[in-house]
């Protein structure tokens, strides 16, 4: 996100953010699909059985959401709009 500061205008910043977002979706999504498919193969040696295949898949899916959700929060922080509101 260092390049965010180098962008000339809002349009360039939006283009950078959307490019990063779609790359994250593609890369993380591909890895998540592979990991979910391979979960039984990973769970067997890791946990000694198939009992934890579903929780392992949930961990992979949750990690996908965490890796994708970081970008909007990072942009808010850069724009100094991440401050909590007063009640």
Coordinates of N, CA and C in Angstrom, one line a residue:
X1 N 0.8 -1.2 0.0 CA 0.0 0.0 0.0 C 0.9 1.3 0.0
X2 N 2.2 1.1 0.0 CA 3.0 2.3 -0.1 C 2.8 3.0 -1.4
X3 N 2.4 2.3 -2.4 CA 2.1 3.0 -3.7 C 0.9 3.8 -3.7
X4 N 0.1 3.7 -2.7 CA -1.2 4.5 -2.5 C -0.8 5.9 -2.4
X5 N 0.3 6.2 -1.7 CA 0.7 7.6 -1.6 C 1.3 8.2 -2.9
X6 N 1.8 7.3 -3.7 CA 2.4 7.8 -5.0 C 1.3 8.1 -6.1
X7 N 0.1 7.7 -5.8 CA -1.0 7.9 -6.8 C -1.3 9.4 -7.0
X8 N -1.5 9.8 -8.2 CA -1.7 11.2 -8.5 C -3.1 11.7 -8.0
X9 N -4.1 10.9 -8.2 CA -5.5 11.3 -7.8 C -6.3 10.2 -7.3
X10 N -7.6 10.5 -7.0 CA -8.5 9.5 -6.4 C -8.7 8.3 -7.3
X11 N -8.8 8.6 -8.6 CA -9.1 7.6 -9.6 C -7.9 6.6 -9.6
X12 N -6.7 7.0 -9.6 CA -5.6 6.2 -9.5 C -5.5 5.4 -8.2
X13 N -5.9 6.0 -7.1 CA -6.0 5.2 -5.8 C -7.0 4.1 -5.9
X14 N -8.2 4.5 -6.4 CA -9.2 3.4 -6.5 C -8.8 2.3 -7.4
X15 N -8.1 2.6 -8.5 CA -7.6 1.6 -9.4 C -6.6 0.7 -8.7
X16 N -5.7 1.3 -8.0 CA -4.7 0.5 -7.2 C -5.4 -0.4 -6.2
X17 N -6.3 0.2 -5.5 CA -7.0 -0.6 -4.4 C -7.8 -1.8 -5.0
X18 N -8.5 -1.5 -6.2 CA -9.2 -2.6 -6.8 C -8.3 -3.6 -7.4
X19 N -7.2 -3.2 -7.9 CA -6.3 -4.2 -8.5 C -5.7 -5.1 -7.4
X20 N -5.4 -4.5 -6.2 CA -4.9 -5.3 -5.1 C -6.0 -6.2 -4.6
X21 N -7.2 -5.7 -4.5 CA -8.3 -6.5 -4.0 C -8.6 -7.7 -4.9
X22 N -8.7 -7.5 -6.2 CA -8.9 -8.6 -7.1 C -7.8 -9.6 -7.1
X23 N -6.5 -9.1 -7.0 CA -5.4 -10.1 -6.9 C -5.5 -10.9 -5.6
X24 N -5.9 -10.2 -4.5 CA -6.1 -11.0 -3.2 C -7.2 -12.0 -3.4
X25 N -8.3 -11.6 -4.0 CA -9.4 -12.6 -4.2 C -8.9 -13.8 -5.0
X26 N -8.2 -13.5 -6.1 CA -7.7 -14.6 -7.0 C -6.7 -15.5 -6.3
X27 N -5.7 -14.9 -5.7 CA -4.6 -15.7 -5.1 C -5.1 -16.4 -3.8
X28 N -5.8 -15.7 -2.9 CA -6.3 -16.3 -1.7 C -7.4 -17.3 -2.0
X29 N -8.2 -17.0 -2.9 CA -9.3 -17.9 -3.3 C -8.8 -19.2 -3.9
X30 N -7.8 -19.1 -4.7 CA -7.2 -20.3 -5.3 C -6.5 -21.2 -4.2
X31 N -5.8 -20.5 -3.4 CA -5.1 -21.3 -2.3 C -6.2 -21.9 -1.3
X32 N -7.2 -21.1 -1.1 CA -8.3 -21.7 -0.2 C -9.0 -22.9 -0.8
X33 N -9.3 -22.8 -2.1 CA -9.9 -23.9 -2.8 C -9.0 -25.1 -2.7
X34 N -7.7 -24.9 -3.0 CA -6.8 -26.1 -2.9 C -6.7 -26.6 -1.5
X35 N -6.6 -25.8 -0.5 CA -6.5 -26.2 0.8 C -7.8 -26.9 1.3
X36 N -9.0 -26.4 0.9 CA -10.2 -27.1 1.3 C -10.3 -28.5 0.7
X37 N -9.9 -28.5 -0.6 CA -9.9 -29.8 -1.3 C -8.9 -30.8 -0.7
X38 N -7.8 -30.3 -0.2 CA -6.8 -31.2 0.4 C -6.9 -31.3 1.9
X39 N -7.9 -30.8 2.5 CA -8.1 -30.9 3.9 C -8.1 -32.3 4.5
X40 N -8.7 -33.3 3.8 CA -8.6 -34.6 4.4 C -7.2 -35.2 4.4
X41 N -6.4 -34.8 3.3 CA -5.0 -35.3 3.3 C -4.2 -34.6 4.3
X42 N -4.5 -33.3 4.6 CA -3.8 -32.6 5.6 C -4.2 -33.0 7.1
X43 N -5.5 -33.3 7.3 CA -6.0 -33.6 8.6 C -5.4 -35.0 9.1
X44 N -5.3 -35.9 8.2 CA -4.9 -37.2 8.6 C -3.5 -37.2 9.3
X45 N -2.5 -36.7 8.7 CA -1.2 -36.8 9.4 C -1.1 -35.7 10.5
X46 N -1.8 -34.6 10.3 CA -1.7 -33.6 11.3 C -2.4 -33.9 12.6
X47 N -3.6 -34.5 12.5 CA -4.4 -34.8 13.7 C -4.6 -36.3 13.9
X48 N -4.1 -37.1 13.1 CA -4.2 -38.6 13.3 C -5.6 -39.2 12.9
X49 N -6.4 -38.5 12.1 CA -7.7 -39.0 11.7 C -8.4 -37.9 10.9
X50 N -9.6 -38.3 10.5 CA -10.5 -37.4 9.7 C -11.5 -36.6 10.6
X51 N -11.4 -36.7 11.9 CA -12.3 -36.0 12.8 C -12.3 -34.5 12.6
X52 N -11.1 -33.9 12.3 CA -10.9 -32.5 12.3 C -10.9 -31.9 10.9
X53 N -11.4 -32.7 9.9 CA -11.4 -32.2 8.5 C -12.3 -31.0 8.3
X54 N -13.5 -31.0 8.9 CA -14.4 -29.9 8.8 C -13.9 -28.6 9.5
X55 N -13.4 -28.7 10.7 CA -12.9 -27.5 11.4 C -11.6 -27.0 10.6
X56 N -10.8 -27.9 10.0 CA -9.7 -27.4 9.3 C -10.2 -26.6 8.0
X57 N -11.2 -27.1 7.4 CA -11.8 -26.4 6.2 C -12.3 -25.0 6.7
X58 N -12.9 -24.9 7.8 CA -13.4 -23.7 8.3 C -12.3 -22.7 8.6
X59 N -11.2 -23.2 9.1 CA -10.0 -22.4 9.3 C -9.5 -21.8 8.0
X60 N -9.5 -22.6 7.0 CA -9.0 -22.1 5.7 C -9.9 -21.0 5.1
X61 N -11.2 -21.3 5.2 CA -12.2 -20.3 4.7 C -12.2 -19.0 5.5
X62 N -12.0 -19.1 6.8 CA -11.9 -17.9 7.7 C -10.7 -17.1 7.4
X63 N -9.6 -17.8 7.1 CA -8.3 -17.2 6.7 C -8.5 -16.4 5.4
X64 N -9.3 -16.9 4.5 CA -9.6 -16.2 3.2 C -10.3 -14.9 3.5
X65 N -11.3 -14.9 4.3 CA -12.0 -13.7 4.7 C -11.1 -12.7 5.4
X66 N -10.3 -13.2 6.2 CA -9.3 -12.3 6.9 C -8.3 -11.6 6.0
X67 N -7.9 -12.4 5.0 CA -6.9 -11.8 4.1 C -7.5 -10.8 3.1
X68 N -8.8 -11.0 2.8 CA -9.5 -10.1 1.9 C -10.0 -8.9 2.6
X69 N -10.4 -9.0 3.8 CA -11.0 -7.9 4.6 C -9.9 -6.9 5.1
X70 N -8.6 -7.3 5.0 CA -7.6 -6.3 5.5 C -7.5 -5.1 4.6
X71 N -7.8 -5.2 3.3 CA -7.6 -4.1 2.4 C -8.5 -2.9 2.7
X72 N -9.8 -3.0 2.9 CA -10.6 -1.8 3.2 C -10.2 -1.2 4.5
X73 N -9.9 -1.9 5.5 CA -9.4 -1.4 6.8 C -8.1 -0.6 6.6
X74 N -7.2 -1.1 5.8 CA -6.0 -0.5 5.5 C -6.2 0.8 4.8
X75 N -7.0 0.9 3.9 CA -7.3 2.1 3.1 C -7.9 3.1 4.1
X76 N -8.8 2.7 5.0 CA -9.4 3.7 5.9 C -8.3 4.2 6.9
X77 N -7.3 3.4 7.2 CA -6.3 3.8 8.1 C -5.4 4.8 7.4
X78 N -5.1 4.6 6.1 CA -4.2 5.5 5.3 C -4.9 6.8 5.1
X79 N -6.2 6.8 4.9 CA -7.0 8.0 4.7 C -7.3 8.7 6.1
X80 N -6.9 8.1 7.2 CA -7.1 8.6 8.5 C -8.6 8.7 8.8
X81 N -9.3 7.8 8.4 CA -10.8 7.7 8.6 C -11.1 6.5 9.5
X82 N -10.1 5.9 10.2 CA -10.3 4.7 11.0 C -10.6 5.0 12.4
X83 N -10.6 6.2 12.8 CA -10.8 6.6 14.2 C -12.2 6.2 14.7
X84 N -12.3 5.7 15.9 CA -13.6 5.4 16.4 C -14.5 6.6 16.6
X85 N -15.7 6.5 16.5 CA -16.6 7.6 16.7 C -16.9 7.8 18.2
X86 N -17.1 9.0 18.6 CA -17.5 9.3 20.0 C -18.9 9.1 20.3
X87 N -19.3 8.6 21.5 CA -20.7 8.4 21.8 C -21.2 9.5 22.6

